[in-house]
Coordinates of C-alpha atoms in Angstrom, one line a residue:
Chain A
X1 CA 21.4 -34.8 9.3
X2 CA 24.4 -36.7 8.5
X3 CA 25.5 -38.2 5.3
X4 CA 26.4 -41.6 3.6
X5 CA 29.8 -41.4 3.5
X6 CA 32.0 -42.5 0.7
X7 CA 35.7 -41.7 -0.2
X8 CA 34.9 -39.0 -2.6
X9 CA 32.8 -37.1 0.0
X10 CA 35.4 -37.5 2.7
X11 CA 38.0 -36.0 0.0
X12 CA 35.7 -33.4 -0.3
X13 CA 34.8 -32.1 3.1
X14 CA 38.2 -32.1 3.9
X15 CA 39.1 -30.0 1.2
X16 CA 37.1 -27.4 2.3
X17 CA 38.6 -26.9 5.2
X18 CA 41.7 -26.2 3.6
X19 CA 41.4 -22.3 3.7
X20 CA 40.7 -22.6 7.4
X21 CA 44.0 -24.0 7.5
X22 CA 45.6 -21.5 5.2
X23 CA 43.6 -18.6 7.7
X24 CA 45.6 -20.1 10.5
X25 CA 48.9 -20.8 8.8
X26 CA 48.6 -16.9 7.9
X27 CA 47.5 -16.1 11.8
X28 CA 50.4 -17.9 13.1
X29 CA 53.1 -16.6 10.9
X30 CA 51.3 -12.8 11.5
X31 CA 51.1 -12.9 7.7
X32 CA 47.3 -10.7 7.8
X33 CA 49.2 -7.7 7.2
X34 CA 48.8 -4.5 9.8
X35 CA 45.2 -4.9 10.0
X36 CA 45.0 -9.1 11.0
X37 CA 41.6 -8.7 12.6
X38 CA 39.8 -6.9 9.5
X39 CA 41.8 -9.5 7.8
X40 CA 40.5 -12.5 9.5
X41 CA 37.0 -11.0 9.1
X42 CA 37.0 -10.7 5.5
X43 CA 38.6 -13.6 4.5
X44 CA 35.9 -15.9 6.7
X45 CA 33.2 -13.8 4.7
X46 CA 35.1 -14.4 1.3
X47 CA 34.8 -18.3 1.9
X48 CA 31.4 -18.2 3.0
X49 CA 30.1 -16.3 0.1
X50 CA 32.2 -18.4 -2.5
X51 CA 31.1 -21.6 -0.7
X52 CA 27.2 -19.6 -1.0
X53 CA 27.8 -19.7 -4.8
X54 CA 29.2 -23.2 -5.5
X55 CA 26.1 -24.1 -3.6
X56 CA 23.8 -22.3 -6.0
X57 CA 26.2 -23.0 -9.2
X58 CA 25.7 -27.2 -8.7
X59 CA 21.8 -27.7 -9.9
X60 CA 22.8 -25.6 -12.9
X61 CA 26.3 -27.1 -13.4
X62 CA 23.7 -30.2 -13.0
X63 CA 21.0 -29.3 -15.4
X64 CA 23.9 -28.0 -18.0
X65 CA 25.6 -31.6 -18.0
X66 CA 22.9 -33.8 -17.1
X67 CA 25.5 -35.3 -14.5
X68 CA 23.3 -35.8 -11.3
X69 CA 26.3 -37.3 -9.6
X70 CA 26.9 -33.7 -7.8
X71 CA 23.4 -33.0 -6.1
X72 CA 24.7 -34.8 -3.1
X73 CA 27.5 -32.1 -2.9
X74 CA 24.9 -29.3 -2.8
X75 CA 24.4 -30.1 1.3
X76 CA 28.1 -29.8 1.7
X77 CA 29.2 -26.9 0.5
X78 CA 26.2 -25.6 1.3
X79 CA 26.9 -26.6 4.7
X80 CA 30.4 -25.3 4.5
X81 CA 28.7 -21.8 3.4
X82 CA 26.9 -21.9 6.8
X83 CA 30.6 -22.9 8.7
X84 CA 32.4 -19.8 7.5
X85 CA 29.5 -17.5 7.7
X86 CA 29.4 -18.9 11.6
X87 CA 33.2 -18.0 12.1
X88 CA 32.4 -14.9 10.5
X89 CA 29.8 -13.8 12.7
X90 CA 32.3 -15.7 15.8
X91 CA 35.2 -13.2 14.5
X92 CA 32.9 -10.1 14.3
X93 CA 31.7 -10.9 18.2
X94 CA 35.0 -12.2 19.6
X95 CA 37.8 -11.2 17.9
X96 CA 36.9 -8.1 16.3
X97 CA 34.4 -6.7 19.3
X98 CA 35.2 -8.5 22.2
X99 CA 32.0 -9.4 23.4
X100 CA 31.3 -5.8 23.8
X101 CA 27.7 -6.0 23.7
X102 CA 27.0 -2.3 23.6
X103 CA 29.5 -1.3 21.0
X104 CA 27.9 -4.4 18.9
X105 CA 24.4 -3.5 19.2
X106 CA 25.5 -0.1 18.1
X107 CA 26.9 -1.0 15.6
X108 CA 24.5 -3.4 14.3
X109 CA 21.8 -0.6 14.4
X110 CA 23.8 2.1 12.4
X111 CA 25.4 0.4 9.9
X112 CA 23.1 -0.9 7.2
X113 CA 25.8 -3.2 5.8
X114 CA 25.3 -5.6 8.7
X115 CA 21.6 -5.8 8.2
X116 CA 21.8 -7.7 4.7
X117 CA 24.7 -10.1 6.8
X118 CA 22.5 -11.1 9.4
X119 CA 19.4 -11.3 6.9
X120 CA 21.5 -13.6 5.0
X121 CA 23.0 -15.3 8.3
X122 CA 19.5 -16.0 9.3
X123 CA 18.6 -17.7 6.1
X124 CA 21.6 -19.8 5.9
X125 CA 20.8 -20.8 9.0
X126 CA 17.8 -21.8 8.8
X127 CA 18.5 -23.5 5.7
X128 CA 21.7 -25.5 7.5
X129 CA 19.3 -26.9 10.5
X130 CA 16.6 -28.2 8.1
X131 CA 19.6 -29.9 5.4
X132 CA 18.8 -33.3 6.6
X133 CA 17.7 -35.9 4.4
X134 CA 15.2 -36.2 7.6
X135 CA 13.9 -33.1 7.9
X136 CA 13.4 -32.4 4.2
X137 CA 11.2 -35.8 4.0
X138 CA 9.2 -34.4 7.4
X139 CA 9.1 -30.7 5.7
X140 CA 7.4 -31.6 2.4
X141 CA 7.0 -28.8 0.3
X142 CA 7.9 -26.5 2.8
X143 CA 11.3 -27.7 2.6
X144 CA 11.9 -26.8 -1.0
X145 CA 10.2 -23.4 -0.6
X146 CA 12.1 -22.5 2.3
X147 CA 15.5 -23.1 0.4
X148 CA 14.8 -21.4 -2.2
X149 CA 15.6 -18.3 0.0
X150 CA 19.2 -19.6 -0.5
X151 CA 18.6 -16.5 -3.3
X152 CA 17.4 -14.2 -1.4
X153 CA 20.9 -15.2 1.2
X154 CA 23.1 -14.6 -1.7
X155 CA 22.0 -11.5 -2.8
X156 CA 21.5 -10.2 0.6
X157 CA 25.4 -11.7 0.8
X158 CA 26.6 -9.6 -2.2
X159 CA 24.7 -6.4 -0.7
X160 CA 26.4 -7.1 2.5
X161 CA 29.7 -6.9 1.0
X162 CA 29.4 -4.1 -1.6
X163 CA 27.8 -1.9 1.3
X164 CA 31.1 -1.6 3.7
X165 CA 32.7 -0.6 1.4
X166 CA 34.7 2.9 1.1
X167 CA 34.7 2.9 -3.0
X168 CA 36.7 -0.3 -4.2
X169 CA 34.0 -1.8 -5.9
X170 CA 35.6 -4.7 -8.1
X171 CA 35.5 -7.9 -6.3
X172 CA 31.9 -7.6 -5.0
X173 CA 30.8 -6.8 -8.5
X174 CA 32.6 -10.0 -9.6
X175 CA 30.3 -12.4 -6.8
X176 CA 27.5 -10.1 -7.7
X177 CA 28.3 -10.8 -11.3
X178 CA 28.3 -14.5 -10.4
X179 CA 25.2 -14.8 -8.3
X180 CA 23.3 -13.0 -10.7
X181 CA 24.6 -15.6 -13.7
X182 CA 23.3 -18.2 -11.4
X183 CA 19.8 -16.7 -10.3
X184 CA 19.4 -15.6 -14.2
X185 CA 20.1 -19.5 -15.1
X186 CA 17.5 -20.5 -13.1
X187 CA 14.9 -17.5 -14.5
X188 CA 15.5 -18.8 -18.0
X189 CA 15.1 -22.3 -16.9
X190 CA 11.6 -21.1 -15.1
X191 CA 10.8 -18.8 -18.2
X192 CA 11.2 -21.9 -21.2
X193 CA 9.8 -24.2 -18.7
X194 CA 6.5 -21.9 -19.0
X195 CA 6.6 -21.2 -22.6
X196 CA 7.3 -24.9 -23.3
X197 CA 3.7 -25.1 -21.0
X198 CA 2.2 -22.7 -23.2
X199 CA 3.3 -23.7 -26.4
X200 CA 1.4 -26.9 -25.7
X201 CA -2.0 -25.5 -25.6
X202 CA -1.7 -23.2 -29.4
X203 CA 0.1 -26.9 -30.6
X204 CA -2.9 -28.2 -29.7
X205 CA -5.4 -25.8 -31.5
X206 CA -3.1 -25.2 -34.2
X207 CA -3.5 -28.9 -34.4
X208 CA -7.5 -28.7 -34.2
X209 CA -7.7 -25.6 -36.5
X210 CA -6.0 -27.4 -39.4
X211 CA -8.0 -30.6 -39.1
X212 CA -11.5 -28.2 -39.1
X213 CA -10.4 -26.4 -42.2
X214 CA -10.2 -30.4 -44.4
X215 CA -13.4 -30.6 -42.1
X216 CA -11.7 -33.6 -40.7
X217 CA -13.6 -32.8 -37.1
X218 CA -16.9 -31.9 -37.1
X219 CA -18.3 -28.4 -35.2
X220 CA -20.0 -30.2 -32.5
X221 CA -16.6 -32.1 -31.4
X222 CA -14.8 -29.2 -31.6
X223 CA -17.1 -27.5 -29.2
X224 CA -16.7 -30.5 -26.7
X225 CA -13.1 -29.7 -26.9
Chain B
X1 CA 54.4 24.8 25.7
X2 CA 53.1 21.2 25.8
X3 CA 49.7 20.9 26.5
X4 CA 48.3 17.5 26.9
X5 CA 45.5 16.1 25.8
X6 CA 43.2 14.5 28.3
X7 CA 42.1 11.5 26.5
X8 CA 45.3 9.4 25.9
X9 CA 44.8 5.4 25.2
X10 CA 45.1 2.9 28.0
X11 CA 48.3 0.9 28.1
X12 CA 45.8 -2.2 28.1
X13 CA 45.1 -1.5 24.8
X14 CA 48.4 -1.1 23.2
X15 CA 50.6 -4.4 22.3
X16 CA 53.4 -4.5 23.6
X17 CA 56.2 -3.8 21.8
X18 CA 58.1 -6.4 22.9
X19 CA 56.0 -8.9 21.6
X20 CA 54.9 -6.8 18.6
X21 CA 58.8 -6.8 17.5
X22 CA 59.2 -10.1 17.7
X23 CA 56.0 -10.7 15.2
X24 CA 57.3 -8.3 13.1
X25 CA 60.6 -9.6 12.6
X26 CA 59.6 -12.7 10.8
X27 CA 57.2 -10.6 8.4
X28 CA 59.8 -7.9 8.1
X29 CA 62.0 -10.5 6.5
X30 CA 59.6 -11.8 4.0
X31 CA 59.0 -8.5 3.2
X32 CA 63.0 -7.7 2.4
X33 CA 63.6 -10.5 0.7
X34 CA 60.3 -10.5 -1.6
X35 CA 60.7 -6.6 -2.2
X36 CA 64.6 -7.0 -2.7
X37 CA 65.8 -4.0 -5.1
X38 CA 62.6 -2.6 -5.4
X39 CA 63.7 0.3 -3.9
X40 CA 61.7 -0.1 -0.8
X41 CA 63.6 -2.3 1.1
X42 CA 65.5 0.8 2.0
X43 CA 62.2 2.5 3.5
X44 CA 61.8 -0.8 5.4
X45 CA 64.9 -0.8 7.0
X46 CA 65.5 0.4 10.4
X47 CA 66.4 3.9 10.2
X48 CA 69.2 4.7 12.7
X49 CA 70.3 8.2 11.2
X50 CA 67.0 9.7 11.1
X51 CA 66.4 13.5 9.5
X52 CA 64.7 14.7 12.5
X53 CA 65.8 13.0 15.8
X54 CA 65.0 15.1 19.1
X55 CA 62.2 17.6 17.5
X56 CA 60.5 19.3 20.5
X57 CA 56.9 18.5 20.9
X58 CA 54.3 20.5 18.9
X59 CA 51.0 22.0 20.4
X60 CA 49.1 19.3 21.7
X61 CA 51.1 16.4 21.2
X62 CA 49.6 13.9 23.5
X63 CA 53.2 12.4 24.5
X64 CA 51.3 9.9 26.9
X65 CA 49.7 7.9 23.3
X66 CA 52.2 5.4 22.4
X67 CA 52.6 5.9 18.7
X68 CA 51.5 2.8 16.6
X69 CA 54.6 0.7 15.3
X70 CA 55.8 2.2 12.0
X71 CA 55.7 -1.0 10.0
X72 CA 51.9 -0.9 10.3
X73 CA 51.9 2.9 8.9
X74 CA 54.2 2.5 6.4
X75 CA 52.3 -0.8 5.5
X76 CA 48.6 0.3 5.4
X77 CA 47.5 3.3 3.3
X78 CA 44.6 4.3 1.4
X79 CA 46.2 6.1 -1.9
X80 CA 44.0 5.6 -4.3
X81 CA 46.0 7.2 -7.0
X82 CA 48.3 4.3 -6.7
X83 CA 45.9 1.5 -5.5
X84 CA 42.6 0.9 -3.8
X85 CA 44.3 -1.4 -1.7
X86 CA 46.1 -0.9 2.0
X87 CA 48.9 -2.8 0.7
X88 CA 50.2 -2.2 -3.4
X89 CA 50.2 1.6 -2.7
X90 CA 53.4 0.5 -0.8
X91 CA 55.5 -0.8 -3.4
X92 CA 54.0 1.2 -6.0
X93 CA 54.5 5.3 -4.1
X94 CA 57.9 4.4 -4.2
X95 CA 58.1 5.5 -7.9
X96 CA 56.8 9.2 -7.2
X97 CA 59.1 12.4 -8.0
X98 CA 59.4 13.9 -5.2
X99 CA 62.3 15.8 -5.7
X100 CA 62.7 18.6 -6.2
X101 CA 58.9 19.8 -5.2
X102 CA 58.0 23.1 -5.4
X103 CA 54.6 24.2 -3.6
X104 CA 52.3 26.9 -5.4
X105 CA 50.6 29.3 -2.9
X106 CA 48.1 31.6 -4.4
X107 CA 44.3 33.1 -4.8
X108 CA 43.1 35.5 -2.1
X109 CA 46.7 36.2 -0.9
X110 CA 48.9 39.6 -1.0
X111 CA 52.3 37.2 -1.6
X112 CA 51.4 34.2 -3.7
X113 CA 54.0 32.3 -5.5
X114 CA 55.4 29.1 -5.8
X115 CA 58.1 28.2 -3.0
X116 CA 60.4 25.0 -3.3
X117 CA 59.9 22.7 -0.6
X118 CA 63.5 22.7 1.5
X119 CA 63.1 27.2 1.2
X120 CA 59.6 26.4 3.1
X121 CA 61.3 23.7 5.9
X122 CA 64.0 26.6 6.5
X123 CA 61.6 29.3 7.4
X124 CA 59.2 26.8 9.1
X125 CA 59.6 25.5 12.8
X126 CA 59.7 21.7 12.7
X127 CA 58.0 19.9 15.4
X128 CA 56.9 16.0 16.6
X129 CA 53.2 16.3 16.7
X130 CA 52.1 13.2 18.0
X131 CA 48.5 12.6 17.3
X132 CA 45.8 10.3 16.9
X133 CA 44.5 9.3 13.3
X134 CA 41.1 7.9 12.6
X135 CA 40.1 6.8 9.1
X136 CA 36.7 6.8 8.0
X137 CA 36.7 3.4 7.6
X138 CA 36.6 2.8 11.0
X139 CA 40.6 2.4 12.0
X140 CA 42.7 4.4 13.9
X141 CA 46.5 4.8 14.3
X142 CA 48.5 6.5 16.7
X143 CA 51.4 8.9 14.5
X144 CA 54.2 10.5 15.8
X145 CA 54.5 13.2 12.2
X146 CA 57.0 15.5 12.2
X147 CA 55.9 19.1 10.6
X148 CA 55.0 22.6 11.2
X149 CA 52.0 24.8 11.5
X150 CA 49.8 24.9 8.2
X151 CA 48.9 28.8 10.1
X152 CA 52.4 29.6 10.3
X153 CA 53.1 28.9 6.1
X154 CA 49.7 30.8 5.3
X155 CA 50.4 33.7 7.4
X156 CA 54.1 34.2 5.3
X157 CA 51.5 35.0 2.0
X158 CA 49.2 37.3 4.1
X159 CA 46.0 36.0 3.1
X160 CA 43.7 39.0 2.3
X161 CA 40.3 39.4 4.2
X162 CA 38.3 37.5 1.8
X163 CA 40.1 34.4 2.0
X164 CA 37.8 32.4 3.2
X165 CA 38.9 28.5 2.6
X166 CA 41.6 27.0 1.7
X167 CA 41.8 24.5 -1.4
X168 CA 44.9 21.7 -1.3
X169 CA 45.4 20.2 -4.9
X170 CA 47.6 17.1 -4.8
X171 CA 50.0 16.0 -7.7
X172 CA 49.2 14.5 -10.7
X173 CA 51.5 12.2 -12.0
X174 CA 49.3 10.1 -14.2
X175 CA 52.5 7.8 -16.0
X176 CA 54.1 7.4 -11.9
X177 CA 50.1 7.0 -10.4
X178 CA 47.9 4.2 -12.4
X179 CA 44.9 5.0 -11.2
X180 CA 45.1 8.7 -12.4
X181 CA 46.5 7.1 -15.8
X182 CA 43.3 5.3 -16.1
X183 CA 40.9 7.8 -14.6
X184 CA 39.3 5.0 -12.3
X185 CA 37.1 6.9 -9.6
X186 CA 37.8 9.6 -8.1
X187 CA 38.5 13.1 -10.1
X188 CA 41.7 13.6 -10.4
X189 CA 44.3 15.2 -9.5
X190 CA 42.8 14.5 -5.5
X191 CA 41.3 18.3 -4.1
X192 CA 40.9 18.5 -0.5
X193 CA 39.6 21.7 1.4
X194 CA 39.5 23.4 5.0
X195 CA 37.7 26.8 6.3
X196 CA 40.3 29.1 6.6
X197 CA 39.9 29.2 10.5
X198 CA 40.0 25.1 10.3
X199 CA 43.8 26.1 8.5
X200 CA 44.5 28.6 10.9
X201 CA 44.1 26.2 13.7
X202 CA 47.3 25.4 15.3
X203 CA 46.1 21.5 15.2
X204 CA 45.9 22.2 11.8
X205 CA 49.7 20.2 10.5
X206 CA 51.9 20.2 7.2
X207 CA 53.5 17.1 7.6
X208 CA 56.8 16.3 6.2
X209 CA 57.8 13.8 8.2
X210 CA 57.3 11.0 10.6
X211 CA 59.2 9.2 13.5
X212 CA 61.9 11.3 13.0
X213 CA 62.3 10.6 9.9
X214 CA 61.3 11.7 5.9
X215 CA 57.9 10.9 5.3
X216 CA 57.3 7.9 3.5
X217 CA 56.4 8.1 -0.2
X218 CA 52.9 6.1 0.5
X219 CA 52.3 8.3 3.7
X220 CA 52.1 11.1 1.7
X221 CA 55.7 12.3 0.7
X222 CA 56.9 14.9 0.4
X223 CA 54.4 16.9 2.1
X224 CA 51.1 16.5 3.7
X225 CA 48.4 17.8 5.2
X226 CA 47.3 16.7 8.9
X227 CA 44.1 17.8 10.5
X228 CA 44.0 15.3 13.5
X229 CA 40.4 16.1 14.3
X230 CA 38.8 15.3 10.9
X231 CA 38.7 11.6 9.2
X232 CA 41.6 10.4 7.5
X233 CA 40.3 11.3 4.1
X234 CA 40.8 14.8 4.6
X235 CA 44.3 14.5 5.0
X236 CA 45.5 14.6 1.3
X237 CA 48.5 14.0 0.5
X238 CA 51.3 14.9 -1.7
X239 CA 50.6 18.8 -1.7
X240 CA 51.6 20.6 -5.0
X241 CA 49.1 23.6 -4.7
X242 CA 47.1 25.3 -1.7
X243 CA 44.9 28.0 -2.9
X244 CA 42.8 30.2 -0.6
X245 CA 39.6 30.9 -2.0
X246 CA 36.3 33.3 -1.7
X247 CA 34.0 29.6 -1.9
X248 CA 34.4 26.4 -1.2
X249 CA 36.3 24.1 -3.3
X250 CA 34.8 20.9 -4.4
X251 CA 36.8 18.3 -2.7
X252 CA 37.1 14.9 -4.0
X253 CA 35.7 12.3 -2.2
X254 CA 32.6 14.9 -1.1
X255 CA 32.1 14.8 -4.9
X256 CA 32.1 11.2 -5.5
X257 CA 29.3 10.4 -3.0
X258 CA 28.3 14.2 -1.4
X259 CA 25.7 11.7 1.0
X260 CA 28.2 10.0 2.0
X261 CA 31.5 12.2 2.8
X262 CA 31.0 15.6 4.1
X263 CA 32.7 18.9 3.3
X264 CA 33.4 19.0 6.9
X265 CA 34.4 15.4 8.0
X266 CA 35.2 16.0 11.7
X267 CA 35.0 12.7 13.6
X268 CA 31.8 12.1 15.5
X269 CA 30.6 9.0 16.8
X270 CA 26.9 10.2 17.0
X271 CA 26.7 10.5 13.2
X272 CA 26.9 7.6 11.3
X273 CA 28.2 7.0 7.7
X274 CA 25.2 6.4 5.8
X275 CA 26.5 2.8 5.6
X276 CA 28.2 1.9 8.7
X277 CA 28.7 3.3 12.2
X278 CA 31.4 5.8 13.3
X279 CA 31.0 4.5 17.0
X280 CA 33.6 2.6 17.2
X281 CA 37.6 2.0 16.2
X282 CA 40.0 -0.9 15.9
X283 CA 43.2 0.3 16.6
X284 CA 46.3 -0.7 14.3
X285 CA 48.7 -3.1 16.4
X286 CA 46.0 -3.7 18.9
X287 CA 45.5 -7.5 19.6
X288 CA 42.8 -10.7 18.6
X289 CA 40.0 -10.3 21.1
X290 CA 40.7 -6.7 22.2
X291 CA 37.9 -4.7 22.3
X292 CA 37.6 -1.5 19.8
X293 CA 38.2 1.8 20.9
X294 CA 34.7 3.9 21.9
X295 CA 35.6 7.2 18.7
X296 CA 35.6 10.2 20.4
X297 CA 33.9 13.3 18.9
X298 CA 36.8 15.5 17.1
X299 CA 38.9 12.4 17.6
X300 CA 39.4 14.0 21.1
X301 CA 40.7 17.3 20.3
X302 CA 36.9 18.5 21.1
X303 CA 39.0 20.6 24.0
X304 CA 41.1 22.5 21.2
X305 CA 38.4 22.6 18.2
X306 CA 34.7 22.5 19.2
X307 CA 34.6 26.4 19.4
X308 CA 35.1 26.2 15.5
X309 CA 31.6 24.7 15.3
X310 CA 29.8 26.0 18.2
X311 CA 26.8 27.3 16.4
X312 CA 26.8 24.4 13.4
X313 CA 24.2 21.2 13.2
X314 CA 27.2 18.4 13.1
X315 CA 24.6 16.1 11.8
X316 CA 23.8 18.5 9.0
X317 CA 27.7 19.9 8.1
X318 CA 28.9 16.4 8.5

């Protein structure tokens, strides 16, 4: 599961811990305004979904530059999406409900909002046990199949988010904005990737049809073809 | 006559003062010195010549519920007109022209007419109504207003026999309230409604105060309507117009998203918002790890208000 480590990496898996800091800096100086509990909960939510969408943003940022120093950062913040979306789901138990079990599963049931969290909890999940270099050599093609639902987390994220809501609706539409760049990048990648497929095959006639009318190739080869 | 409610919240629940001052104090200070000559740092400011000191209790003024600290009230509002944040609407109220404010009473009356504000306070009996205040969002605050009977001010028109609701309009200062200026959400100026035996209700409050004091601008100054039973939304605020009607008026957040918010909106734990559950509350000032408070249906004035709704499918008139 655990990485090579080099300076750069160290430098950056410190970094993101910095807000954590910043979340307790703010808790011990009762800076989370009269509501620090909501407060707490969002903010651990906010990180995990921007952490969810530098995650998605690297193989583009990748395929955009041609840099593939930054692939290697994928399982970190990726990682680090799956650390705040933990303390989220830690606040919402502890902090927020006490380990009241009844009042959670209540609230779980009725509110529709929470589904898409813990359908994007589960993914992320699954998706942080099986990061390992290890596992994704024993998973195959599995592995890359399975994390591909890092989408279907995102969205299910952004749903999350835009569905507890009373009416305020700008900041989810800008991560909604954000995952749907990033899913869209990947569609157009998958789209020319298939017409560059296809163009191959009418190249290819095209190719045949010209040489047939200077009856350069003879019917029966063409038939073979 | 005081009559008590029987729910009051335990004293395990509440934080206690002592330690909650203390927290405060080092917030309060970045507050003064970042809001310095705003105008608010005034509002901030301990109040030791309040308006309204010793007001006698109102009807049903649970005196047992330890109000919830004023900071937090002044300091978390939904006013959309200003902000759809708990925390600008603060800063930016402070700019509303509240005075003078003159109320206009009329439709299905034998007296309308439109009454400045201070000849309304003389003929009105000013009480402390403490009461519980839960927010359809799923918070709750505990607010000692200060105000008089909503009843009391309709019975001085003599509403006529088909009066049947009562429509509140709230101001519309578009250049003073950015949100109006750029017609973001809602419909504005904000409408909210009652039954006319909802307004009749002596639960049913026109709040012009709070601890003892003016109301806040971004609590709803200079007056306000306070139905302790029904979910914060229905409490509009900033009254410049209360018309009793034949029908019901179209009230604002009801037309936004009519699946969603309810003509009605009394608290009920049993029926959820389509999106989230009502079972639940987290108190204002109540600590980390606390658990939430279990919502109580009516917001636990079921004793003084269920009679309104005997015959009536909650679920349905939600």
């Amino acid at each position: 599961m655990f990485l090579r480590i080099d300076n750069r990496w160290i430098i950056t898996i410190v970094a993101c811990l910095i807000p954590l800091l910043g979340l307790y800096v703010d808790i011990a100086f009762d800076n989370l305004g009269a509501n620090p509990i909501q407060a707490l909960h969002i903010r651990l939510g906010d990180w995990s979904l921007r952490f969810l969408c530098l995650t998605l943003a690297i193989t583009p940022i990748q395929t955009i530059t041609k840099w593939r120093g930054m692939v290697t950062y994928r399982q970190i913040f990726g990682l680090y999406a799956f650390f705040y979306a933990t303390l989220h789901l830690l606040a919402y138990l502890l902090v927020d409900h006490a380990l009241m079990w009844r009042m959670v599963a209540i609230d779980i049931i009725e509110s529709p909002y929470i589904w898409f969290g813990v359908l994007a909890y589960l993914i992320i999940f699954s998706l942080a046990i099986t990061s390992s270099k290890w596992a994704k050599k024993r998973m195959g093609k599995a592995w890359k199949k399975l994390h591909r639902l890092i989408y279907v987390a995102a969205v299910a994220a952004v749903m999350h988010y835009f569905l507890q809501l009373k009416g305020n609706l700008a900041e989810p539409l800008f991560y909604s904005m954000i995952v749907f760049l990033l899913l869209g990048f990947r569609i157009l990648v998958w789209v020319k990737n298939r017409q560059l497929h296809k163009m191959m095959i009418p190249t290819g006639r095209r190719v045949l049809v010209l040489a047939e009318k200077q009856g350069e190739i003879p019917e029966a080869l063409r038939k073979r073809r | 006559m005081i009559i008590r409610t029987t729910k009051d919240i335990p004293a395990s629940e509440i934080t206690d003062p002592l330690v909650f001052r203390e927290r405060r104090k080092i917030i309060k200070a970045m507050l003064a010195t970042m809001v310095a000559g705003t105008g608010i740092a005034p509002a901030l400011a301990d109040n030791n010549n309040s308006a309204w000191a010793n007001l006698p209790k109102g009807d049903f003024s649970a005196d047992l519920l330890t109000p919830t600290p004023a900071e937090l009230i002044k300091n978390y509002t939904n006013y959309y007109e200003f902000a759809f944040n708990k925390q600008d609407s603060t800063k930016l109220a402070q700019n509303l022209r509240t005075d003078p404010w003159s109320v206009e009473i009329s439709g299905e009356v034998e007296n309308p007419g439109i009454f400045y504000l201070e000849d309304i306070l003389r003929q009105q009996v000013l009480q402390e109504r403490i009461y519980r205040f839960r927010c359809v969002e799923a918070w709750s605050m505990v607010v000692p207003w200060v105000g008089f009977s909503l009843g009391n001010l309709l019975k001085t028109v003599k509403p006529l026999s088909t009066a049947k609701f009562v429509k509140f309009t709230a101001v519309h200062q578009p250049d003073i309230m950015p949100r109006q200026r750029n017609n973001a959400m809602l419909e504005w100026p904000y409408v909210e409604g009652l039954r006319i035996d909802e307004a009749m209700h002596p639960l049913a409050t026109l709040a012009v105060g709070m601890y003892g004091d003016i109301l806040p601008k971004q609590n709803g100054a200079p007056l306000r309507l306070i139905v302790p039973w029904k979910y914060g939304f229905k409490n509009i605020k900033a009254i410049v117009k209360i018309e009793l009607l034949k029908r019901p008026p179209i009230t604002s957040w009801s037309q936004f998203a009519p699946k969603e918010y309810g003509f009605y909106a009394n608290v009920n734990p049993a029926v959820s918002h389509p999106r989230w559950s009502q079972n639940s509350e987290r108190q204002l000032g109540s600590g980390f790890f606390s658990p939430r408070r279990q919502t109580e249906l009516f917001n636990g004035y079921g004793e003084q208000v269920a009679s309104l709704y005997s015959d009536m499918d909650l679920r349905h008139f939600f």
